[in-house]
mmCIF file of N, CA and C in Angstrom:
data_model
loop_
_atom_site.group_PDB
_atom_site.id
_atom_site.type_symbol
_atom_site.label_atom_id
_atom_site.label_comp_id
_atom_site.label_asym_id
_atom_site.label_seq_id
_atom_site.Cartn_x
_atom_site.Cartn_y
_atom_site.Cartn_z
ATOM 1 N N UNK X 1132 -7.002 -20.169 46.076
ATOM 2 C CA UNK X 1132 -6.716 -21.192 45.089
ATOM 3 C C UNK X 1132 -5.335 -20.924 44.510
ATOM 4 N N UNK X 1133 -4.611 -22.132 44.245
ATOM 5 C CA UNK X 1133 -2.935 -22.288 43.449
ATOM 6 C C UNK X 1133 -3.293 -22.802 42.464
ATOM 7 N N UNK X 1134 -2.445 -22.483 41.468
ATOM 8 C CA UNK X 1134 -2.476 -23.389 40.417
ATOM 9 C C UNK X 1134 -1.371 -24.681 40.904
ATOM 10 N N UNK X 1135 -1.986 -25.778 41.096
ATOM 11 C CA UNK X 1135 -1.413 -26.961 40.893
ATOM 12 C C UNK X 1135 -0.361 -27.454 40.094
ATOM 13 N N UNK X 1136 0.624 -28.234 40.503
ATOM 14 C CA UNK X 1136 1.456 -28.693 39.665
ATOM 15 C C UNK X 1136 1.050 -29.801 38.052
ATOM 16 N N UNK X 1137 0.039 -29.754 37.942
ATOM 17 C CA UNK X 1137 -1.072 -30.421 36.725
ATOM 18 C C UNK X 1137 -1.423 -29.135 36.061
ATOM 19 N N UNK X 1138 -1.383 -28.031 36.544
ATOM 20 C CA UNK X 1138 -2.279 -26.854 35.826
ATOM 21 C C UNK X 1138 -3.827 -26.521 36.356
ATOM 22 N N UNK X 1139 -3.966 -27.009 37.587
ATOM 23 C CA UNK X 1139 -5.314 -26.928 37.884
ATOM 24 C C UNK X 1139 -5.458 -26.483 39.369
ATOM 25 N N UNK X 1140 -6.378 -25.534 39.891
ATOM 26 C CA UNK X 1140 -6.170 -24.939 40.915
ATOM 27 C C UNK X 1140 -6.755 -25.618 41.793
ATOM 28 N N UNK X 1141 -5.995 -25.917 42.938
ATOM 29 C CA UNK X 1141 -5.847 -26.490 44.444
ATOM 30 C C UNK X 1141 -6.450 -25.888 45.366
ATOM 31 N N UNK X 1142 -7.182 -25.982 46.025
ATOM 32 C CA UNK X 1142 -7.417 -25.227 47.572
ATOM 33 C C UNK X 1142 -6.416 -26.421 48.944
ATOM 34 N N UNK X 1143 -5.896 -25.470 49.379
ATOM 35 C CA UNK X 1143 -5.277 -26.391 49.917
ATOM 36 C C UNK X 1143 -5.937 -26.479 51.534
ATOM 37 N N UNK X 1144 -5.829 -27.656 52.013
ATOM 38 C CA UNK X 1144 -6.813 -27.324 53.668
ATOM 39 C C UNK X 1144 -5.665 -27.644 54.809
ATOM 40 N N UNK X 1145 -5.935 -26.982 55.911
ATOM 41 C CA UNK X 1145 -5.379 -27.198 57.221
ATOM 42 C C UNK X 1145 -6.044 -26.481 58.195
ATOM 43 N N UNK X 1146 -6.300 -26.673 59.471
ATOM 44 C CA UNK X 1146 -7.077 -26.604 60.312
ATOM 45 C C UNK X 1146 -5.699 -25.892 61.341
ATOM 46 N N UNK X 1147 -6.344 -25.298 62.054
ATOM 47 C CA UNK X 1147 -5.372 -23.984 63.233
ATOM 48 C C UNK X 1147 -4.604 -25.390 64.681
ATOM 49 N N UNK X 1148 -6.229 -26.636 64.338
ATOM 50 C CA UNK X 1148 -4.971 -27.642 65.376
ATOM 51 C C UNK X 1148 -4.334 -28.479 64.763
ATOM 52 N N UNK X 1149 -3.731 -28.075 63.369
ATOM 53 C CA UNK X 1149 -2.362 -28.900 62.735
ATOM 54 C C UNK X 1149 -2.821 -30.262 62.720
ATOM 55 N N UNK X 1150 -4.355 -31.136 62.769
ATOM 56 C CA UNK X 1150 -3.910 -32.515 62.259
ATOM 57 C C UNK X 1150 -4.117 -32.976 61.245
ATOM 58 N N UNK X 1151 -3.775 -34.186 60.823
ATOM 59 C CA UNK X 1151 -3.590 -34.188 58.779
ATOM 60 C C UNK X 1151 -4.830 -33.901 58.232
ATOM 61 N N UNK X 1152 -4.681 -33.692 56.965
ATOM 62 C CA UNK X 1152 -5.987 -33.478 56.146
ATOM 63 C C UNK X 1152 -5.736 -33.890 54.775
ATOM 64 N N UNK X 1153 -6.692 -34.653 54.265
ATOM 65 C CA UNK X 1153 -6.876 -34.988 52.855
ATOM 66 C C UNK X 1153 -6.864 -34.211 51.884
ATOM 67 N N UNK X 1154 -6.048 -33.684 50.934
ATOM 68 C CA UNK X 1154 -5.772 -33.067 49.649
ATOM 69 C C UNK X 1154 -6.008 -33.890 48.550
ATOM 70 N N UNK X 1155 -6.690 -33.286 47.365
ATOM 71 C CA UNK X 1155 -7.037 -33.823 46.344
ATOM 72 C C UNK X 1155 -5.324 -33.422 45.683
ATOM 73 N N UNK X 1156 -4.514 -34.616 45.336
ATOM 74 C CA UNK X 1156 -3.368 -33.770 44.645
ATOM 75 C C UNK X 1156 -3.257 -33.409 42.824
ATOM 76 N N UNK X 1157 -4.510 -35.071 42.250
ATOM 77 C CA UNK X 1157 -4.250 -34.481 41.075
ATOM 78 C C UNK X 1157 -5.954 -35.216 40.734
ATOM 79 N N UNK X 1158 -6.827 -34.653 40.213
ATOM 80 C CA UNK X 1158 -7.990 -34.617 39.885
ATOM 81 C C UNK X 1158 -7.940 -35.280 38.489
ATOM 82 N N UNK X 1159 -8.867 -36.403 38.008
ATOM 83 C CA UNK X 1159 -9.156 -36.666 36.848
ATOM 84 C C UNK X 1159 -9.114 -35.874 35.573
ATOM 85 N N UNK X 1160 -8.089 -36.151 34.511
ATOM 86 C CA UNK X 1160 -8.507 -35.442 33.171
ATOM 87 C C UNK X 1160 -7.198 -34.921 32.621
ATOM 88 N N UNK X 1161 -7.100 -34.517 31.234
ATOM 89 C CA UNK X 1161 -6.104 -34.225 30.557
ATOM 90 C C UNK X 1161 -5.858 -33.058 30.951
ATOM 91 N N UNK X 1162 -4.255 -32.565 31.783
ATOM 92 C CA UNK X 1162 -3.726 -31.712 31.272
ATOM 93 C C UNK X 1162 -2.577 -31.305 30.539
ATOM 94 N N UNK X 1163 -2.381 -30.354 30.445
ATOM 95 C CA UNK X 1163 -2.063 -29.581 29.472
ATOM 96 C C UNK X 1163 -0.498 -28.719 29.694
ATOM 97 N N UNK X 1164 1.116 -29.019 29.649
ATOM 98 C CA UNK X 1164 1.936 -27.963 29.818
ATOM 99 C C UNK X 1164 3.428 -28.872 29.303
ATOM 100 N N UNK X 1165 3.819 -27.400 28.793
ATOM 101 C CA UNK X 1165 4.770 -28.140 27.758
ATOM 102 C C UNK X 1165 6.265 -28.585 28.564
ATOM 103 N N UNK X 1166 5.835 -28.857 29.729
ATOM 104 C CA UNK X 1166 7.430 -29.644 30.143
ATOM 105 C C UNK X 1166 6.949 -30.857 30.880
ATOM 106 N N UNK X 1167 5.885 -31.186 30.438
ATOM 107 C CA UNK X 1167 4.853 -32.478 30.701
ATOM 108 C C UNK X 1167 5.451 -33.590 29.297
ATOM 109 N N UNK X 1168 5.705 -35.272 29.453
ATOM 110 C CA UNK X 1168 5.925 -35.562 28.424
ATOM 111 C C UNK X 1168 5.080 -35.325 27.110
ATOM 112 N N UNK X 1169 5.265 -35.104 26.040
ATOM 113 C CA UNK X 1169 4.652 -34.781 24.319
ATOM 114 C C UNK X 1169 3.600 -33.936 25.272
ATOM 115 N N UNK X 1170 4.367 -32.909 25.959
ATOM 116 C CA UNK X 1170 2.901 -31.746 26.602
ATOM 117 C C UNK X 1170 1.711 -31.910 26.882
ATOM 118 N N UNK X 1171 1.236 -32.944 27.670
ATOM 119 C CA UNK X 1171 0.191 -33.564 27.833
ATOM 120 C C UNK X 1171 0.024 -34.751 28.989
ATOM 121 N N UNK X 1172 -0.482 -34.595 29.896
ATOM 122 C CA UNK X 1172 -0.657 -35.535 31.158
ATOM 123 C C UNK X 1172 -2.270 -36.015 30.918
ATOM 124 N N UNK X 1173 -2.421 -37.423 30.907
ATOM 125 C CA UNK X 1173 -4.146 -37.832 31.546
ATOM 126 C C UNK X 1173 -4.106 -38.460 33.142
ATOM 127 N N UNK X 1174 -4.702 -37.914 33.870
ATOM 128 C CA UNK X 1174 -4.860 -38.350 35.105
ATOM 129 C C UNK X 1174 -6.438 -39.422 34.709
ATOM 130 N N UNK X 1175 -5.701 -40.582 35.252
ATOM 131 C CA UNK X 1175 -6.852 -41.113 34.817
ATOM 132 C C UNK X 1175 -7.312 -42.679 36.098
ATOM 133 N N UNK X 1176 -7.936 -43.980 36.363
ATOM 134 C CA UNK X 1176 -7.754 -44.872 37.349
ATOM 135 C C UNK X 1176 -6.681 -45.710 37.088
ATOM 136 N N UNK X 1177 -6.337 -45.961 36.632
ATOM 137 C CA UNK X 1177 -5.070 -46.368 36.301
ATOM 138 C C UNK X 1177 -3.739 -45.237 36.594
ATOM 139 N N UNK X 1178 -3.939 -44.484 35.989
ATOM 140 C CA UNK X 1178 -2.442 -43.698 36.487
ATOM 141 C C UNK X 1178 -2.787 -43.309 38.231
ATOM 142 N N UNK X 1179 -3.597 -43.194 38.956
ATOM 143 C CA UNK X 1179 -3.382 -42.596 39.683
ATOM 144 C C UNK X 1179 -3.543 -44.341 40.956
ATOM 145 N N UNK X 1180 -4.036 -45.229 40.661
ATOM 146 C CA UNK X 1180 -3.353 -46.375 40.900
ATOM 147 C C UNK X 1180 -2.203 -47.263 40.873
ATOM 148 N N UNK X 1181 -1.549 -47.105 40.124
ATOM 149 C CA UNK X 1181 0.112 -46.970 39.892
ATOM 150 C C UNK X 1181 0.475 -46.073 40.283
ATOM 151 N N UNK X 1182 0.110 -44.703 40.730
ATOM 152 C CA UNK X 1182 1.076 -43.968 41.954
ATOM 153 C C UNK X 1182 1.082 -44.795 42.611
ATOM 154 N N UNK X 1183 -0.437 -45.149 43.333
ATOM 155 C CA UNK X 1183 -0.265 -46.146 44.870
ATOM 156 C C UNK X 1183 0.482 -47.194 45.049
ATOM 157 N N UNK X 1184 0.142 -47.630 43.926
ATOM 158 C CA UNK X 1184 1.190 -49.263 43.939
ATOM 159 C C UNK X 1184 2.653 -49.076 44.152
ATOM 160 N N UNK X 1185 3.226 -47.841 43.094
ATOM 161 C CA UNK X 1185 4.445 -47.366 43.448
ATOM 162 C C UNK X 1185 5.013 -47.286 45.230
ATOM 163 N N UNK X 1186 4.248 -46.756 45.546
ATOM 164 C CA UNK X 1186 4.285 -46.007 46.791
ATOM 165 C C UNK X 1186 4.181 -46.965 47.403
ATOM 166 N N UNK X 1187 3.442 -47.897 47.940
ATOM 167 C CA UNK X 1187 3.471 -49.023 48.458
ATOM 168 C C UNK X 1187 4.773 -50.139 48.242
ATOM 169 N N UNK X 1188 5.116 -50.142 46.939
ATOM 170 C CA UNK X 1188 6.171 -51.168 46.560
ATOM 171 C C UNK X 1188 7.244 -50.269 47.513
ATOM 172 N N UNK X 1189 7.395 -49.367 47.875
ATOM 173 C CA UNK X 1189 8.461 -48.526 48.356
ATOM 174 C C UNK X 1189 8.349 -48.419 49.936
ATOM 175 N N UNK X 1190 7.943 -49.152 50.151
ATOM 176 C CA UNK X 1190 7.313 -49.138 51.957
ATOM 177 C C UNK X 1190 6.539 -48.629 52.035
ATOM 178 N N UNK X 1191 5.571 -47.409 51.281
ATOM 179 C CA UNK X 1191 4.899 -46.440 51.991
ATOM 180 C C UNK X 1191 5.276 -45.510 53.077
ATOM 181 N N UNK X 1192 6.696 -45.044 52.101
ATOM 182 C CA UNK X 1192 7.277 -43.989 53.017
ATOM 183 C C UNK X 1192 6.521 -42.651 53.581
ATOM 184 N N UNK X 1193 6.873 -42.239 54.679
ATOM 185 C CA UNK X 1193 6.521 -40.297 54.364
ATOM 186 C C UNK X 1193 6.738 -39.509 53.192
ATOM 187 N N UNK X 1194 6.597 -38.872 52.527
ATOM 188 C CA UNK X 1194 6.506 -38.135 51.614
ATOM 189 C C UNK X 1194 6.881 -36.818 51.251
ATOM 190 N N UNK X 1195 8.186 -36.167 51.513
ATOM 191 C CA UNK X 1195 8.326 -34.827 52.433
ATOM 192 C C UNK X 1195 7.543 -33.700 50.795
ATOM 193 N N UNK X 1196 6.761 -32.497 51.930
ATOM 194 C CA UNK X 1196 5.841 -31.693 50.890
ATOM 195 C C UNK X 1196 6.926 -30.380 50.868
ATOM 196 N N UNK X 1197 7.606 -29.992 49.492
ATOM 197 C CA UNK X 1197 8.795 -29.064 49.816
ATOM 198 C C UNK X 1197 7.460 -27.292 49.209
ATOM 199 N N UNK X 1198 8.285 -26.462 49.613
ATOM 200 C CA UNK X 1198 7.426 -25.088 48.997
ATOM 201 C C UNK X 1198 7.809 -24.915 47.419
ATOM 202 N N UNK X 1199 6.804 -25.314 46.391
ATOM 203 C CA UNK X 1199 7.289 -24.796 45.043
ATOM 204 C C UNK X 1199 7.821 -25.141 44.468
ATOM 205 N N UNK X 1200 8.184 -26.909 44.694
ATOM 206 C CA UNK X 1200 8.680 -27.701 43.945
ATOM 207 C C UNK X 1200 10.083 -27.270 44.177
ATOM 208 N N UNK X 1201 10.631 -26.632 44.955
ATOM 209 C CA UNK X 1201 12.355 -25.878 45.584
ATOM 210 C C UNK X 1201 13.017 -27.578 46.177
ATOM 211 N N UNK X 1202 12.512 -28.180 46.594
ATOM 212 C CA UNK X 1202 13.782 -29.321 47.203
ATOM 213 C C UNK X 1202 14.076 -30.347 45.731
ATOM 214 N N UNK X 1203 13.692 -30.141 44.611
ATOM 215 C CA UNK X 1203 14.343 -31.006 43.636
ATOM 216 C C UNK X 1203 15.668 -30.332 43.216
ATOM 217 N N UNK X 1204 16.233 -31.716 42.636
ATOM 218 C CA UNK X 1204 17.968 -31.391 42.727
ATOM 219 C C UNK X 1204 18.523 -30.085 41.597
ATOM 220 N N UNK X 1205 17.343 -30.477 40.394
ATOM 221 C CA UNK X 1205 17.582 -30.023 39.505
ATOM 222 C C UNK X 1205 17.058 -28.114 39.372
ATOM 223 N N UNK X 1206 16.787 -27.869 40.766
ATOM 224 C CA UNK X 1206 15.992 -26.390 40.172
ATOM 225 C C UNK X 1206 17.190 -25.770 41.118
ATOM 226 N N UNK X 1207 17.669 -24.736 40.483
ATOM 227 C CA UNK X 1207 18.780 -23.824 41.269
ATOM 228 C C UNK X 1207 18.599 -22.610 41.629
ATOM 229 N N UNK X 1208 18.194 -23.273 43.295
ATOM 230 C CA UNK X 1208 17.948 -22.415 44.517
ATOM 231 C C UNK X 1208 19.208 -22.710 45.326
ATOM 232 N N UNK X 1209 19.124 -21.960 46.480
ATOM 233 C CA UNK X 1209 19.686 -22.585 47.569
ATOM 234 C C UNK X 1209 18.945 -23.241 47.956
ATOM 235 N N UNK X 1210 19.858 -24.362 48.839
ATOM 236 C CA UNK X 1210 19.296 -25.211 50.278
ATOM 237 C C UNK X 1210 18.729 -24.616 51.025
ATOM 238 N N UNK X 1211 18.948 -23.244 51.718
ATOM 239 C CA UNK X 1211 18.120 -22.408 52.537
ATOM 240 C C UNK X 1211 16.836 -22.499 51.972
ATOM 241 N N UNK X 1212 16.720 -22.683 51.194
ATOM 242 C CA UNK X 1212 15.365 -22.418 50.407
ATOM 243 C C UNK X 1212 14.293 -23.409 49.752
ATOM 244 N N UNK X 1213 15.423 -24.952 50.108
ATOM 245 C CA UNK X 1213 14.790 -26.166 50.180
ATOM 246 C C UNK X 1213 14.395 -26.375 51.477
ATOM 247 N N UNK X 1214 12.937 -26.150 51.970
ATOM 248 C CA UNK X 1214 12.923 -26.618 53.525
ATOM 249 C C UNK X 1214 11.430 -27.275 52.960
ATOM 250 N N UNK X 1215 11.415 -28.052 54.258
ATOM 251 C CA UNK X 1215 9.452 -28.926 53.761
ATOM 252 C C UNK X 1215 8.788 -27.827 54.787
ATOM 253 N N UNK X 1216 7.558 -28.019 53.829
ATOM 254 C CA UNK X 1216 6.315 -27.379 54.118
ATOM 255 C C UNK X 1216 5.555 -28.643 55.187
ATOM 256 N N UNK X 1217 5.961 -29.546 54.757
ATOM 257 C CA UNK X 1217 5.076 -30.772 55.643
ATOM 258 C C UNK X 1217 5.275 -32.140 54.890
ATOM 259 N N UNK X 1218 4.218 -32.711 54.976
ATOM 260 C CA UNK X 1218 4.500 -34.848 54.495
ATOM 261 C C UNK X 1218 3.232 -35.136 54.208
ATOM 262 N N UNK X 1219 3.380 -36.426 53.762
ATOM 263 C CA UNK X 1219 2.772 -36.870 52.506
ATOM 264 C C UNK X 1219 2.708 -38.365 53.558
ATOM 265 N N UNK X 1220 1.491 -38.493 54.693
ATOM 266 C CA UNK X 1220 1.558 -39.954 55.010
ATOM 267 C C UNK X 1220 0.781 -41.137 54.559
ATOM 268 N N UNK X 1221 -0.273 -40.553 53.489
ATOM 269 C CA UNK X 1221 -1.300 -42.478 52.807
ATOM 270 C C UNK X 1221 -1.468 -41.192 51.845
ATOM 271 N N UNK X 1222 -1.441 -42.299 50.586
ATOM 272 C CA UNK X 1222 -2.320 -42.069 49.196
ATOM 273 C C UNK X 1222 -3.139 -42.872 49.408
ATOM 274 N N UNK X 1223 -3.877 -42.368 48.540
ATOM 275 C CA UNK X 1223 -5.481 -43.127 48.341
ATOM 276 C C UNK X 1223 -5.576 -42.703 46.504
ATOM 277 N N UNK X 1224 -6.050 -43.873 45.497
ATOM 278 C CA UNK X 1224 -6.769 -43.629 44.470
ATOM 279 C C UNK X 1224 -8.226 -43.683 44.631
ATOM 280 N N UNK X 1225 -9.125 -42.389 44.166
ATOM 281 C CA UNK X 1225 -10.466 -42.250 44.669
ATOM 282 C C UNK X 1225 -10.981 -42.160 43.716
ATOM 283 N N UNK X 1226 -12.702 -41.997 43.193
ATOM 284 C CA UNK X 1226 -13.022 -42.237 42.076
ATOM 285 C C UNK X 1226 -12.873 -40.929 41.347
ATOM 286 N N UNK X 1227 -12.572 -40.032 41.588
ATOM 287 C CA UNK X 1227 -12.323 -38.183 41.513
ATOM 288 C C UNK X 1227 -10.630 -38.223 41.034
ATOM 289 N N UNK X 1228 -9.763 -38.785 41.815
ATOM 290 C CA UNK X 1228 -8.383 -38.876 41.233
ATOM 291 C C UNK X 1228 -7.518 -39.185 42.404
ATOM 292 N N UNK X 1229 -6.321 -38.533 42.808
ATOM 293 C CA UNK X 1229 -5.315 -38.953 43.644
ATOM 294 C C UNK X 1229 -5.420 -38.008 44.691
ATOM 295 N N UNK X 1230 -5.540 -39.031 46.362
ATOM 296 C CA UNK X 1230 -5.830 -37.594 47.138
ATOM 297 C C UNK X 1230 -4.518 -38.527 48.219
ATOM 298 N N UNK X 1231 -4.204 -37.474 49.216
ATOM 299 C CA UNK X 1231 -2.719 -37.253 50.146
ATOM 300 C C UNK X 1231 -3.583 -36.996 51.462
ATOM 301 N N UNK X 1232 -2.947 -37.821 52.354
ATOM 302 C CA UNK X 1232 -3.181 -37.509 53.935
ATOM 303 C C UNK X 1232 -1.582 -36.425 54.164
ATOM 304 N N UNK X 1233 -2.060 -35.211 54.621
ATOM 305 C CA UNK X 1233 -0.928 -33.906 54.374
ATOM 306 C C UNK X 1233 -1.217 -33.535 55.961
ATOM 307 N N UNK X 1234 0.158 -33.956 56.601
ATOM 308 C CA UNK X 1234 0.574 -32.626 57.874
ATOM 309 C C UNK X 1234 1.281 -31.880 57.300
ATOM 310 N N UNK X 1235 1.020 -30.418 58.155
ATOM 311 C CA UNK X 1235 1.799 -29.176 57.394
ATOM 312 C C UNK X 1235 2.805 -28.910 58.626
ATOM 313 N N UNK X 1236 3.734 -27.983 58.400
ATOM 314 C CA UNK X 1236 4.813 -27.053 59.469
ATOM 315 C C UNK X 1236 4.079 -26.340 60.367
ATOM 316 N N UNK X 1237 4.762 -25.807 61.187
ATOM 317 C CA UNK X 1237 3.338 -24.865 61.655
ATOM 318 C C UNK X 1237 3.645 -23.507 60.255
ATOM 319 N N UNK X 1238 4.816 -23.399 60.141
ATOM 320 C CA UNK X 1238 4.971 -22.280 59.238
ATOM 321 C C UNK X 1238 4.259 -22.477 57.907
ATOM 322 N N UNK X 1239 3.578 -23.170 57.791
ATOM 323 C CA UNK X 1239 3.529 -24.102 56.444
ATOM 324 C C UNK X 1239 1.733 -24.018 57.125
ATOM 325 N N UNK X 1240 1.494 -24.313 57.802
ATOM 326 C CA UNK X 1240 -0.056 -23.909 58.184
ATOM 327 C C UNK X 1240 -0.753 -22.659 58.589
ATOM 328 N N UNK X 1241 0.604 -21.925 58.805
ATOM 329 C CA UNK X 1241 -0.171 -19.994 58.860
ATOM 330 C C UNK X 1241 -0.212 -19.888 57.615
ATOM 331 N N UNK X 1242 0.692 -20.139 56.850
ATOM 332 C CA UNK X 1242 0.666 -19.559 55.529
ATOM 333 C C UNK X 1242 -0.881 -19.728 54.511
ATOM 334 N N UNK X 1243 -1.283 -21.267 54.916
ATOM 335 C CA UNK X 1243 -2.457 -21.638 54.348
ATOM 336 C C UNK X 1243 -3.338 -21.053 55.338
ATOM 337 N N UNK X 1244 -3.788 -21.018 56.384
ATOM 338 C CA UNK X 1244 -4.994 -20.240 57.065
ATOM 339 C C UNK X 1244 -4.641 -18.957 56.388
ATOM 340 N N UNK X 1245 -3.920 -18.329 56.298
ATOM 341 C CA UNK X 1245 -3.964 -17.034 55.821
ATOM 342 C C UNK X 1245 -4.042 -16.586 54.229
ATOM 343 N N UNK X 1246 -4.308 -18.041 53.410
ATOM 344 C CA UNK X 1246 -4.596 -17.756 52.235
ATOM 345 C C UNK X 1246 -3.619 -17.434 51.487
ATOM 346 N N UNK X 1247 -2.323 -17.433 51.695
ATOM 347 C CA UNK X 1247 -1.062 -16.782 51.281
ATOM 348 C C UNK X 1247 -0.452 -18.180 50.422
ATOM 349 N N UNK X 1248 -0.454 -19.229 50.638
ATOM 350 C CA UNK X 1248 0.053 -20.774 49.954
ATOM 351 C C UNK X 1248 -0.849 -21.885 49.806
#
């Protein structure tokens, strides 16, 4: 288990023959962290339906999945160190919260069989 970018721990899944798998990305309910706006997120049917809609209004692009939140502009790493872990191809809003059809790297899928990401 990770702690999630919500504050809530993830199991993340992938299978040894690399094909996509459904991730729950953000589960129903208030959380909680202070670089969240007024420190406080509700995942709720509505917010996690307006992801989709978003996403859809946008073509329903791929989604690239970076390691650790490292490929945003604003966190200062190197580029070496921005690489994707994998993609992001259908959202779905479910009655549980927001879940991701996720292919991984292969490097990006030892890491999860081995419990390490």
């Amino acid at each position: 288990m990770r702690p999630g970018y919500h504050g809530v721990a993830l199991r993340l899944k992938a299978d040894a023959d690399g094909g996509p798998k459904w991730q729950q990305m953000f589960p129903m309910g208030k959380f909680h962290r202070p670089d969240f706006p007024n420190g406080s997120i509700t995942v709720d049917a509505k917010y996690c339906t307006t992801m989709v809609a978003n996403w859809m209004k946008r073509g329903k692009p791929e989604l690239p999945i970076d390691y650790f939140h490292r490929g945003a502009s604003d966190v200062p790493v190197p580029n070496s160190e921005k690489v994707a872990a994998g993609v992001i191809s259908q959202l779905e809003a479910r009655a549980d919260g927001l879940w991701a059809l996720t292919s991984w790297t292969d490097a990006a899928r030892a890491k999860i069989l081995a419990n390490e990401l």
